[in-house]
N, CA, C and O atoms as a GROMACS GRO file, in nm:
protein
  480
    1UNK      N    1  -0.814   1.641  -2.424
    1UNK     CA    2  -0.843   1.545  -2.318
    1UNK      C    3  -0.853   1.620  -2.185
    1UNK      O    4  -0.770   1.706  -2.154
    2UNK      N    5  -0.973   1.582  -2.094
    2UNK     CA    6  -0.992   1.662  -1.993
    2UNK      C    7  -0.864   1.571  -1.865
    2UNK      O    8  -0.830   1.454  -1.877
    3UNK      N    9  -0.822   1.653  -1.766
    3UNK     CA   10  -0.742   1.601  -1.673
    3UNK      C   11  -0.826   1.563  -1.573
    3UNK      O   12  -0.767   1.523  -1.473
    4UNK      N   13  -0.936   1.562  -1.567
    4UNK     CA   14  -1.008   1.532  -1.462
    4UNK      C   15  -1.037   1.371  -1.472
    4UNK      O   16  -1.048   1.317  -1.362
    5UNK      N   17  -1.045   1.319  -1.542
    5UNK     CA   18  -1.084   1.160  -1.634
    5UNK      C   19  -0.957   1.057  -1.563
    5UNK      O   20  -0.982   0.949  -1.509
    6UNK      N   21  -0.821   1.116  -1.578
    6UNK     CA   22  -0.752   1.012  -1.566
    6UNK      C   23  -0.719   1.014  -1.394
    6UNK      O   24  -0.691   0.920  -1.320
    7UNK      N   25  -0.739   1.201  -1.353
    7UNK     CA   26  -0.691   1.182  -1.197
    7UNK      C   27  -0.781   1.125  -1.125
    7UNK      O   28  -0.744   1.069  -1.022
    8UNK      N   29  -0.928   1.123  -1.162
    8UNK     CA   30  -1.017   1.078  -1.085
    8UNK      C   31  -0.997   0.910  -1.077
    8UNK      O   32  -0.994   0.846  -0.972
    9UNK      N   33  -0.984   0.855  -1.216
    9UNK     CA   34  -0.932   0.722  -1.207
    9UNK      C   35  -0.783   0.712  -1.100
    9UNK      O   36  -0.798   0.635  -1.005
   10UNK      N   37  -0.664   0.772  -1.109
   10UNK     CA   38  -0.579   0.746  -1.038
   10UNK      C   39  -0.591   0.743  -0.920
   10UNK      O   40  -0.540   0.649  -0.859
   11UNK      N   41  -0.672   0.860  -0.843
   11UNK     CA   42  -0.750   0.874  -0.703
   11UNK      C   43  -0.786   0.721  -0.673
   11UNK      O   44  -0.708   0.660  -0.600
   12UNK      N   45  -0.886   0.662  -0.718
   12UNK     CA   46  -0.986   0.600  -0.702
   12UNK      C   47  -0.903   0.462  -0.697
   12UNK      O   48  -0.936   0.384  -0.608
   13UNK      N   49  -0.796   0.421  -0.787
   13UNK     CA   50  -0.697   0.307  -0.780
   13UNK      C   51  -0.580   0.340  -0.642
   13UNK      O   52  -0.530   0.255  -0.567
   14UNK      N   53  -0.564   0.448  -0.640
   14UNK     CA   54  -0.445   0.504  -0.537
   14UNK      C   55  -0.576   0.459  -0.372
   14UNK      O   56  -0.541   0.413  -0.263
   15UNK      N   57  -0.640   0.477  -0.392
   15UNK     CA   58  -0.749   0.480  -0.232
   15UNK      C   59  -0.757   0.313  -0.221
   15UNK      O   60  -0.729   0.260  -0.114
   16UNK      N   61  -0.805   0.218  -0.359
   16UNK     CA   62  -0.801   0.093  -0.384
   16UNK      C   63  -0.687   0.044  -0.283
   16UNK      O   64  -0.682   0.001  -0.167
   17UNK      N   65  -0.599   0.072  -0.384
   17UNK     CA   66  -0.454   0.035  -0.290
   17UNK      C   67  -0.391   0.032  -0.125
   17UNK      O   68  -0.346  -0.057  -0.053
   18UNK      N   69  -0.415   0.184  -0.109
   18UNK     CA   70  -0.394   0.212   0.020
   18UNK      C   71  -0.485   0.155   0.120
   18UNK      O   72  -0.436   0.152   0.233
   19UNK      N   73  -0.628   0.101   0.107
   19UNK     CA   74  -0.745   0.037   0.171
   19UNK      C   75  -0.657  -0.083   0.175
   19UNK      O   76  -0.631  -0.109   0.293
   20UNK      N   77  -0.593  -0.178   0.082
   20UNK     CA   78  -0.521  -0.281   0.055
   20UNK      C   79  -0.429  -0.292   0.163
   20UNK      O   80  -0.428  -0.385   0.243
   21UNK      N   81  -0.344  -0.186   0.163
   21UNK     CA   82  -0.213  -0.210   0.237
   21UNK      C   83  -0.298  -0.223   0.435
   21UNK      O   84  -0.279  -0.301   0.529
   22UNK      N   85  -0.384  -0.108   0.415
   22UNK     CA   86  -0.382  -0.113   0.569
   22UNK      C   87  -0.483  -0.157   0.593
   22UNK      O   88  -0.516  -0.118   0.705
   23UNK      N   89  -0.587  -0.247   0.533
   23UNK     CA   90  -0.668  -0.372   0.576
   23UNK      C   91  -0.628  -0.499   0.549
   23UNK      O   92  -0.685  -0.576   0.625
   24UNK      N   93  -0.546  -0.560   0.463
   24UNK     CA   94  -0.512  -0.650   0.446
   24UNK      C   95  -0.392  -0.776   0.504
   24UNK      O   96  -0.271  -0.763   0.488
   25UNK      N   97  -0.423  -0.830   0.535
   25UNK     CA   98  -0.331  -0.944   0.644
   25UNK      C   99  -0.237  -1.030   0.565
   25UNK      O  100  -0.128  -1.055   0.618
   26UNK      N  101  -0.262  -1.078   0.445
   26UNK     CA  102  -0.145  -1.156   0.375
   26UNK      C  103  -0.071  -1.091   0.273
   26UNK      O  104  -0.115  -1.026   0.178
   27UNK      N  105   0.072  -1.123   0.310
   27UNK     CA  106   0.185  -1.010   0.218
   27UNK      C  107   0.168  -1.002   0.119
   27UNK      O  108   0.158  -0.887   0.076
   28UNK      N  109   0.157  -1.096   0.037
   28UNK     CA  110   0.079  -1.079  -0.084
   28UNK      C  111   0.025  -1.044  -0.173
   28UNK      O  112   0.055  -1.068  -0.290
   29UNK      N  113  -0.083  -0.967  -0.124
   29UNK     CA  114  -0.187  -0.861  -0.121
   29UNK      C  115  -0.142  -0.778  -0.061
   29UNK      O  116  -0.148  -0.702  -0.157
   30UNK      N  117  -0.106  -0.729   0.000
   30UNK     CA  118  -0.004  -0.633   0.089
   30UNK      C  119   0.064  -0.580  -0.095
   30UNK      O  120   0.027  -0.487  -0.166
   31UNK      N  121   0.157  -0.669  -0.115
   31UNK     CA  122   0.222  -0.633  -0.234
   31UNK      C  123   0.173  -0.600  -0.378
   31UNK      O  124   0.242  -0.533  -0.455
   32UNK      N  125   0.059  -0.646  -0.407
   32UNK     CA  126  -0.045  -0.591  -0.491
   32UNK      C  127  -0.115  -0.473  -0.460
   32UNK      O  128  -0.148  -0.393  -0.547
   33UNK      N  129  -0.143  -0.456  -0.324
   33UNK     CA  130  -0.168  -0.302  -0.305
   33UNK      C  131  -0.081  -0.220  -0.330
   33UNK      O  132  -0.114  -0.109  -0.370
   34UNK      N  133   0.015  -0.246  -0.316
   34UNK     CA  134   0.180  -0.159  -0.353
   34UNK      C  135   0.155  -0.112  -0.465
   34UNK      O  136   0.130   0.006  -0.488
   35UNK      N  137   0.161  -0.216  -0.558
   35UNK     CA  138   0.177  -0.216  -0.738
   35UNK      C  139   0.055  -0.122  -0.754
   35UNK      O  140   0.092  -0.011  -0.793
   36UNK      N  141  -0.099  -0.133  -0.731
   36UNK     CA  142  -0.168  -0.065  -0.770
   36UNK      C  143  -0.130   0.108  -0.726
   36UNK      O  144  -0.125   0.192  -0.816
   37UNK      N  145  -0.110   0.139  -0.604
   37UNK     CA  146  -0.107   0.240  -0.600
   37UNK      C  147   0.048   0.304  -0.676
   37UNK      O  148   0.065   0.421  -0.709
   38UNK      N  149   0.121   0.221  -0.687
   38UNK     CA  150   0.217   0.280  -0.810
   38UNK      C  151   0.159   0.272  -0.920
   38UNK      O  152   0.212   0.356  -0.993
   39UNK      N  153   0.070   0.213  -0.979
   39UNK     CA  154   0.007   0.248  -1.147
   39UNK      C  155  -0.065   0.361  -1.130
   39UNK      O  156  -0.073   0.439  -1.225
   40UNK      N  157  -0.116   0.382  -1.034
   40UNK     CA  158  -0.214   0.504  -1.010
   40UNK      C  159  -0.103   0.662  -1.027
   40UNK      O  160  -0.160   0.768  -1.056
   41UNK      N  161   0.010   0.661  -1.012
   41UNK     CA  162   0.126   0.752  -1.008
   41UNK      C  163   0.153   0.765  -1.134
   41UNK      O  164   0.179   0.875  -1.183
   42UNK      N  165   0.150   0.626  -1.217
   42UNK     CA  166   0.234   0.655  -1.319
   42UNK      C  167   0.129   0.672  -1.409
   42UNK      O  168   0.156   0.744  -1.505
   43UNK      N  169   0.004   0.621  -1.405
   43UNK     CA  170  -0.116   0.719  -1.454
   43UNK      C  171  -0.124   0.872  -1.469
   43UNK      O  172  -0.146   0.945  -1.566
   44UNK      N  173  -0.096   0.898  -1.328
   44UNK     CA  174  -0.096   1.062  -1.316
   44UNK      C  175   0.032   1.096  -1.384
   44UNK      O  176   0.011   1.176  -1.475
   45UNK      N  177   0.166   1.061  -1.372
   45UNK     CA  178   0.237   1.142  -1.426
   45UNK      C  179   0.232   1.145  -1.571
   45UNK      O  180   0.269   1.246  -1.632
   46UNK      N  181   0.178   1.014  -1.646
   46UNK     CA  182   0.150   1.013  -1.799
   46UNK      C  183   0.021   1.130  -1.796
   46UNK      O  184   0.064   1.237  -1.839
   47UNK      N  185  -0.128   1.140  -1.756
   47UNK     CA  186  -0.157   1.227  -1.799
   47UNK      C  187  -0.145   1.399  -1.760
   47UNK      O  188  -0.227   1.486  -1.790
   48UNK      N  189  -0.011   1.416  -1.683
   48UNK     CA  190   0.029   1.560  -1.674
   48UNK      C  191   0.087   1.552  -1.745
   48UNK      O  192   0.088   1.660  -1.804
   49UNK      N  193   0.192   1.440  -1.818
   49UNK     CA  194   0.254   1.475  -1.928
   49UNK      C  195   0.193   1.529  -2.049
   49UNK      O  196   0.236   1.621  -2.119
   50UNK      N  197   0.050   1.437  -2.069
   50UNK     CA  198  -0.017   1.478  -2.172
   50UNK      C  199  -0.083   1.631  -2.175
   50UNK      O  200  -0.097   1.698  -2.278
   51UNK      N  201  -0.114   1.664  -2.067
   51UNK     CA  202  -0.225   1.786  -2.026
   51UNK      C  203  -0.081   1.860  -2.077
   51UNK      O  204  -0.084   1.890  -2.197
   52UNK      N  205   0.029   1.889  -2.015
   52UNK     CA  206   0.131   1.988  -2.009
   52UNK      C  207   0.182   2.032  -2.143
   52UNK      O  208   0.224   2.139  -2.186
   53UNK      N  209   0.161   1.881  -2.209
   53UNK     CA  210   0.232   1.874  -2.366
   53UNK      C  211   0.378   1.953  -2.381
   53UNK      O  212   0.412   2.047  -2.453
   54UNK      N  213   0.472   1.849  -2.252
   54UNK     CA  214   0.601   1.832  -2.228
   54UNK      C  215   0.663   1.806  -2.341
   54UNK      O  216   0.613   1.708  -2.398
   55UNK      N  217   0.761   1.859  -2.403
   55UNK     CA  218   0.831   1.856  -2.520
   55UNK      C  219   0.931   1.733  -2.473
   55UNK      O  220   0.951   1.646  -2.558
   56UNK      N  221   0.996   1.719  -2.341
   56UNK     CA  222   1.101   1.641  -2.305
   56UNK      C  223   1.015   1.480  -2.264
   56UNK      O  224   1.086   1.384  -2.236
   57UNK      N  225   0.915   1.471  -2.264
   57UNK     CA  226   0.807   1.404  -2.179
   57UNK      C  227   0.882   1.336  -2.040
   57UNK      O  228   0.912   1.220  -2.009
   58UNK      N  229   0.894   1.460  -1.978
   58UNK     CA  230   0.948   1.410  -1.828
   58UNK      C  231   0.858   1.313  -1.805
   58UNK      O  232   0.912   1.203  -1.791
   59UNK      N  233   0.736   1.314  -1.797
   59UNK     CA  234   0.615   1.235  -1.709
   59UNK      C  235   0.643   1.063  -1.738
   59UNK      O  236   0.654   0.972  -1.656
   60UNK      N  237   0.653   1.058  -1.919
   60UNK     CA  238   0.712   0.942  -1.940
   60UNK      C  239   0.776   0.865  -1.909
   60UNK      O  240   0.760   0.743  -1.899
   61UNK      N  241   0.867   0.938  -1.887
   61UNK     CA  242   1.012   0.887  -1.857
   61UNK      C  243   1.023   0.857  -1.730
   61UNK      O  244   1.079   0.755  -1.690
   62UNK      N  245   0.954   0.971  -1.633
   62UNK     CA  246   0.969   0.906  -1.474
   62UNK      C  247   0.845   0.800  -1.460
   62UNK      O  248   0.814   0.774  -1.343
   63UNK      N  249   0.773   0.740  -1.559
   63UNK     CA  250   0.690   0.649  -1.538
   63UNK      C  251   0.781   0.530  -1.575
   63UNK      O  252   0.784   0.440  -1.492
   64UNK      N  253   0.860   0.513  -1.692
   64UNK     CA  254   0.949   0.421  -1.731
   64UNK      C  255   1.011   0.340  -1.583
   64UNK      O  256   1.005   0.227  -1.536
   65UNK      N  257   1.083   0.496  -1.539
   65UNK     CA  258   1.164   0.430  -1.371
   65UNK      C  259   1.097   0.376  -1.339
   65UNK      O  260   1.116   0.256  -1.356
   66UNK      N  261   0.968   0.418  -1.268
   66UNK     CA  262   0.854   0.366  -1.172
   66UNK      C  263   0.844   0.205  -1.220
   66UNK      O  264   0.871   0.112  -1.143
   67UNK      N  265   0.796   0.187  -1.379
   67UNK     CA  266   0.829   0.058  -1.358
   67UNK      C  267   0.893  -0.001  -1.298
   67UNK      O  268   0.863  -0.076  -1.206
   68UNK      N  269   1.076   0.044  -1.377
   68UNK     CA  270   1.139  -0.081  -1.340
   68UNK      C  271   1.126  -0.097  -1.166
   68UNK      O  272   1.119  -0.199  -1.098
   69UNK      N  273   1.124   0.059  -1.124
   69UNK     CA  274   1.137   0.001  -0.966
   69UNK      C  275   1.038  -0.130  -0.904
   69UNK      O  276   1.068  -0.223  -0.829
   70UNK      N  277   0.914  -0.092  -0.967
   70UNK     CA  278   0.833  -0.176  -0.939
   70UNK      C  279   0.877  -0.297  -0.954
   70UNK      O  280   0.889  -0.371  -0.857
   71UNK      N  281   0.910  -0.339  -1.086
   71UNK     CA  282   0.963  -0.469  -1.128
   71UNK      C  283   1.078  -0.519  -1.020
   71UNK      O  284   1.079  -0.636  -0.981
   72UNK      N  285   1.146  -0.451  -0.988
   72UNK     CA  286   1.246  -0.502  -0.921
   72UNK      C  287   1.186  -0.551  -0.759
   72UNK      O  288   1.213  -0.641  -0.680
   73UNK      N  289   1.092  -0.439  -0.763
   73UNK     CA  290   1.007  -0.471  -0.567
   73UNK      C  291   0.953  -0.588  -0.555
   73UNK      O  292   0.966  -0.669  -0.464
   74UNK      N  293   0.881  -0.596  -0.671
   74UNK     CA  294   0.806  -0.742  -0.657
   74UNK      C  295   0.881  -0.856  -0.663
   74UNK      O  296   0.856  -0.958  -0.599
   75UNK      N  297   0.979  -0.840  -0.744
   75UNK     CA  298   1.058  -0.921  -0.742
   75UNK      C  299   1.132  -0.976  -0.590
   75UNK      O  300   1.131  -1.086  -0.534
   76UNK      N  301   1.187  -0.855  -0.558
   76UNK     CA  302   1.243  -0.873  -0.388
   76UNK      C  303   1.138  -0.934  -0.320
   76UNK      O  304   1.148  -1.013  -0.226
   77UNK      N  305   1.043  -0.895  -0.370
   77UNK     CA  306   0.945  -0.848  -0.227
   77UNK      C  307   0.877  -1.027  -0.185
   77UNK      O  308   0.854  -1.083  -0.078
   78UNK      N  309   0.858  -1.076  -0.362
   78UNK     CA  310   0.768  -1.208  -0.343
   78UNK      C  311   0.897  -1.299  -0.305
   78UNK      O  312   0.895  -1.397  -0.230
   79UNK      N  313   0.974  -1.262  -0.350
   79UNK     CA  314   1.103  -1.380  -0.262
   79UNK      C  315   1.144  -1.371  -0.100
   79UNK      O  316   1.216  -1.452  -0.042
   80UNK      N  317   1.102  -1.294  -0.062
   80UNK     CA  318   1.104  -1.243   0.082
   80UNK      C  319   0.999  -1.350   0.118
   80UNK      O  320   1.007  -1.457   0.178
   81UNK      N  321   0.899  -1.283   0.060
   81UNK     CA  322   0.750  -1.333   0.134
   81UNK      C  323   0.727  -1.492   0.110
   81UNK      O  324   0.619  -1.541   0.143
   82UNK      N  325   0.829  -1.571   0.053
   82UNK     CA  326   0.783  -1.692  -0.004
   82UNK      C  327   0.932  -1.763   0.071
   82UNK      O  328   0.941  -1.880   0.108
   83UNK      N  329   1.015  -1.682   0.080
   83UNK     CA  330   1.102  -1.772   0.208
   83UNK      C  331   0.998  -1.768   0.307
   83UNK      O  332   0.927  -1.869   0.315
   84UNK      N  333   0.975  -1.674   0.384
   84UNK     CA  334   0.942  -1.642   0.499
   84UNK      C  335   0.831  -1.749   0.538
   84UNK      O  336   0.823  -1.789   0.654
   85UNK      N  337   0.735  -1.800   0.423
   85UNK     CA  338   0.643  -1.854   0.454
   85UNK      C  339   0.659  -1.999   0.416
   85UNK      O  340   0.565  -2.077   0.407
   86UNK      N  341   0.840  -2.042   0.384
   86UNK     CA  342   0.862  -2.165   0.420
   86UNK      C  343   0.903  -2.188   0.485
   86UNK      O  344   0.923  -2.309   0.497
   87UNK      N  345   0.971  -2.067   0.620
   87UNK     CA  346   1.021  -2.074   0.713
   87UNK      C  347   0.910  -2.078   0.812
   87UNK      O  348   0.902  -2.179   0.883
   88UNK      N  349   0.828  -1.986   0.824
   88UNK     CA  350   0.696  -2.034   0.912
   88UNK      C  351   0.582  -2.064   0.838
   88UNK      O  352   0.478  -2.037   0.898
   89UNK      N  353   0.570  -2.105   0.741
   89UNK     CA  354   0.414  -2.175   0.718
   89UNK      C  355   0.310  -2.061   0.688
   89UNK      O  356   0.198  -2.103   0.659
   90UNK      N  357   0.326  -1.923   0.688
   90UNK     CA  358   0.204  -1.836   0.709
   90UNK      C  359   0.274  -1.724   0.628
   90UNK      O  360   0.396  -1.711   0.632
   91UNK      N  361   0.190  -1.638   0.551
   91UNK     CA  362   0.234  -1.509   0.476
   91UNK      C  363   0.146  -1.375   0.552
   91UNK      O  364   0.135  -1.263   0.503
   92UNK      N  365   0.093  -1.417   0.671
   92UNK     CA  366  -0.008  -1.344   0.746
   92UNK      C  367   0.094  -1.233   0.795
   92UNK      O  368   0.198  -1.266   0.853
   93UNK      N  369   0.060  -1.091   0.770
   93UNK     CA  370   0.152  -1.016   0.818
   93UNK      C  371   0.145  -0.968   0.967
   93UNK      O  372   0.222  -0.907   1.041
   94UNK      N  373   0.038  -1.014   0.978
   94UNK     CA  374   0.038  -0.987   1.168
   94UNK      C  375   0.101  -1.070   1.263
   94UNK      O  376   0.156  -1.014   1.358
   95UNK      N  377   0.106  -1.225   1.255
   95UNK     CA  378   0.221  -1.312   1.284
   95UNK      C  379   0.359  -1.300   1.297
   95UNK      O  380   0.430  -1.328   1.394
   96UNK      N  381   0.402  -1.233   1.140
   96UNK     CA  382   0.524  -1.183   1.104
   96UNK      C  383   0.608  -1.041   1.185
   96UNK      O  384   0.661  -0.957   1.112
   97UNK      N  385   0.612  -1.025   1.337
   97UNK     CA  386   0.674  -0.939   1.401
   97UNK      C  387   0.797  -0.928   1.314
   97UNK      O  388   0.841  -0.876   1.211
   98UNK      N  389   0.822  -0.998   1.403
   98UNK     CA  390   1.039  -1.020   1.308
   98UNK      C  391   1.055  -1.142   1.285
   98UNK      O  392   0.977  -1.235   1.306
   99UNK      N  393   1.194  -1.143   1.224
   99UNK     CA  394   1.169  -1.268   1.134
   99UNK      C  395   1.278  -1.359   1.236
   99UNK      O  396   1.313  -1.464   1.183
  100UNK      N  397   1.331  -1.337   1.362
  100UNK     CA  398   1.434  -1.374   1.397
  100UNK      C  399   1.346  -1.421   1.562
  100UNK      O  400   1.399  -1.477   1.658
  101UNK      N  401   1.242  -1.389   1.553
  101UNK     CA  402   1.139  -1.411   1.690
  101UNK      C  403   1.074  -1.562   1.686
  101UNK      O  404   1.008  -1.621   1.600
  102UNK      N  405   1.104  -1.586   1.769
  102UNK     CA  406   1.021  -1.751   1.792
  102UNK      C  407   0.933  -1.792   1.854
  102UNK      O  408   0.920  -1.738   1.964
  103UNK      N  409   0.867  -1.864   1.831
  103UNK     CA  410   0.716  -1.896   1.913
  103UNK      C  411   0.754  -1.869   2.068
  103UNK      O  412   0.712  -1.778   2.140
  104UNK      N  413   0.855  -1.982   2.102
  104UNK     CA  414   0.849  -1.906   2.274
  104UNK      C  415   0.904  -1.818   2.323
  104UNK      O  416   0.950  -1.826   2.436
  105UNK      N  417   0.913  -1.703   2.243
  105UNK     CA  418   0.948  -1.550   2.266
  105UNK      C  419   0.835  -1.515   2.290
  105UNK      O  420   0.828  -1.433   2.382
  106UNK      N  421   0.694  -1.557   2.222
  106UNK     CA  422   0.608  -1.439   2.203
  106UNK      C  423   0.509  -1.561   2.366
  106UNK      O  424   0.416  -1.510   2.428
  107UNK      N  425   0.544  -1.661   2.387
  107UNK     CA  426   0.478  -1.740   2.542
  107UNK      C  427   0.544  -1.654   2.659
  107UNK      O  428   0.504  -1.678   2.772
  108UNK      N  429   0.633  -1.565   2.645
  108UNK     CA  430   0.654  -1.560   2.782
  108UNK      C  431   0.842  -1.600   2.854
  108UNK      O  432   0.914  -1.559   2.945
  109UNK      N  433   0.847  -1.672   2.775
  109UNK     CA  434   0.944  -1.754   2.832
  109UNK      C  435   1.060  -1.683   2.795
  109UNK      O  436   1.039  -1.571   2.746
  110UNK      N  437   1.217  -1.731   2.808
  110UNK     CA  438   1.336  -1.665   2.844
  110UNK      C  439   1.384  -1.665   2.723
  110UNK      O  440   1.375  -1.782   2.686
  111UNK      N  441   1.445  -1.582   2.611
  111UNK     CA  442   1.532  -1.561   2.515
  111UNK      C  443   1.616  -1.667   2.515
  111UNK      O  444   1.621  -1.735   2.618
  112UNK      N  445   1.701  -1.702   2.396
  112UNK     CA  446   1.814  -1.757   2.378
  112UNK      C  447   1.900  -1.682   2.479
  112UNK      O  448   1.941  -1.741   2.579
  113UNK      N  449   1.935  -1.521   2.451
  113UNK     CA  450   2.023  -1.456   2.483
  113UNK      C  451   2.015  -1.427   2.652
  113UNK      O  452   2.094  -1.354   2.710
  114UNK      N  453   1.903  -1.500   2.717
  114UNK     CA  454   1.860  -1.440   2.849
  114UNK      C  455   1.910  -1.593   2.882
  114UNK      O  456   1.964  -1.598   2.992
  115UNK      N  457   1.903  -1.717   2.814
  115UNK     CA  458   1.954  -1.846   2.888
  115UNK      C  459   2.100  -1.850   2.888
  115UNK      O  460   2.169  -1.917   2.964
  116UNK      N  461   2.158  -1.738   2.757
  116UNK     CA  462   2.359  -1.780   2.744
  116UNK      C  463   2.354  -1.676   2.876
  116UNK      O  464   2.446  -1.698   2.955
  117UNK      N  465   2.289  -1.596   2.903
  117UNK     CA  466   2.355  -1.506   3.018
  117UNK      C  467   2.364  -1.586   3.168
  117UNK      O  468   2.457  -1.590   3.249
  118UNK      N  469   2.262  -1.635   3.171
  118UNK     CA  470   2.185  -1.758   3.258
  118UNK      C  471   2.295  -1.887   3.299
  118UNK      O  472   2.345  -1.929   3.403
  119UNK      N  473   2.298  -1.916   3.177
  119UNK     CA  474   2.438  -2.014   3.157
  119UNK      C  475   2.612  -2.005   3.239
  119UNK      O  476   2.684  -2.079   3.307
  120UNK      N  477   2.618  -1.843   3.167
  120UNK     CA  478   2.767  -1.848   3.165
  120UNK      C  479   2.783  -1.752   3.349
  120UNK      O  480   2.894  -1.730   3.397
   0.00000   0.00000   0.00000
C-alpha cells in the first residue's frame, strides 16, 4: 500500500475541517469541524502504522484514545452548546463573547458591578 493514498486523503479532510472551524459561525459545525480533522489524524496514524508494520501497533492504539477523546468532546461540547443556546436563543459563535455578558454590556451601558459600586 502506497502512503501517499491515505495522507493525501487525511490532508484534504484535515484542510476540510480547519476551513470549518475558521469560517464557520454556528458551534455546531464548529464541532464537526473538530471531529473531522481528528479522523484525518487517526487516518494518518493508522496508515503509518500500516506503512511501518509496527509489531506493537502504536498507531492503533493511539487512534483507539483519539476516539474516546473525541467521544467524550462531543459529548461536552454539544451539551455546552445546547445550554447555551437555551440560555440565549443562538448557537452563533460570534454573539457568544462570554457566557456571563449581557445584552446591555455590549449597548454601552454600566455593569452590574459598576452599579453595586455606584450604589454602595
Amino acid at each position: 500500500m502506497h502512503l501517499a493514498y491515505p495522507a493525501v486523503l487525511a490532508a484534504l479532510l484535515f484542510c476540510v475541517g480547519l476551513y470549518g472551524v475558521l469560517a464557520r459561525r454556528n458551534a455546531i459545525l464548529v464541532l464537526m469541524s473538530v471531529e473531522l480533522m481528528l479522523n484525518a489524524v487517526n487516518l494518518n496514524l493508522v496508515a503509518f502504522d500500516v506503512w511501518l508494520r509496527d509489531a506493537l501497533h502504536a498507531g492503533q492504539a493511539l487512534t483507539l484514545f483519539t476516539i474516546a477523546i473525541a467521544a467524550a468532546e462531543i459529548g461536552i461540547g454539544l451539551a455546552i452548546v445546547l445550554m447555551v443556546y437555551r440560555n440565549r436563543g443562538t448557537a452563533d459563535v460570534d454573539r457568544l463573547r462570554d457566557t456571563a455578558e449581557t445584552d446591555t454590556d455590549t449597548a454601552g451601558q454600566q455593569s452590574a458591578d459598576e452599579k453595586a459600586e455606584a450604589a454602595a
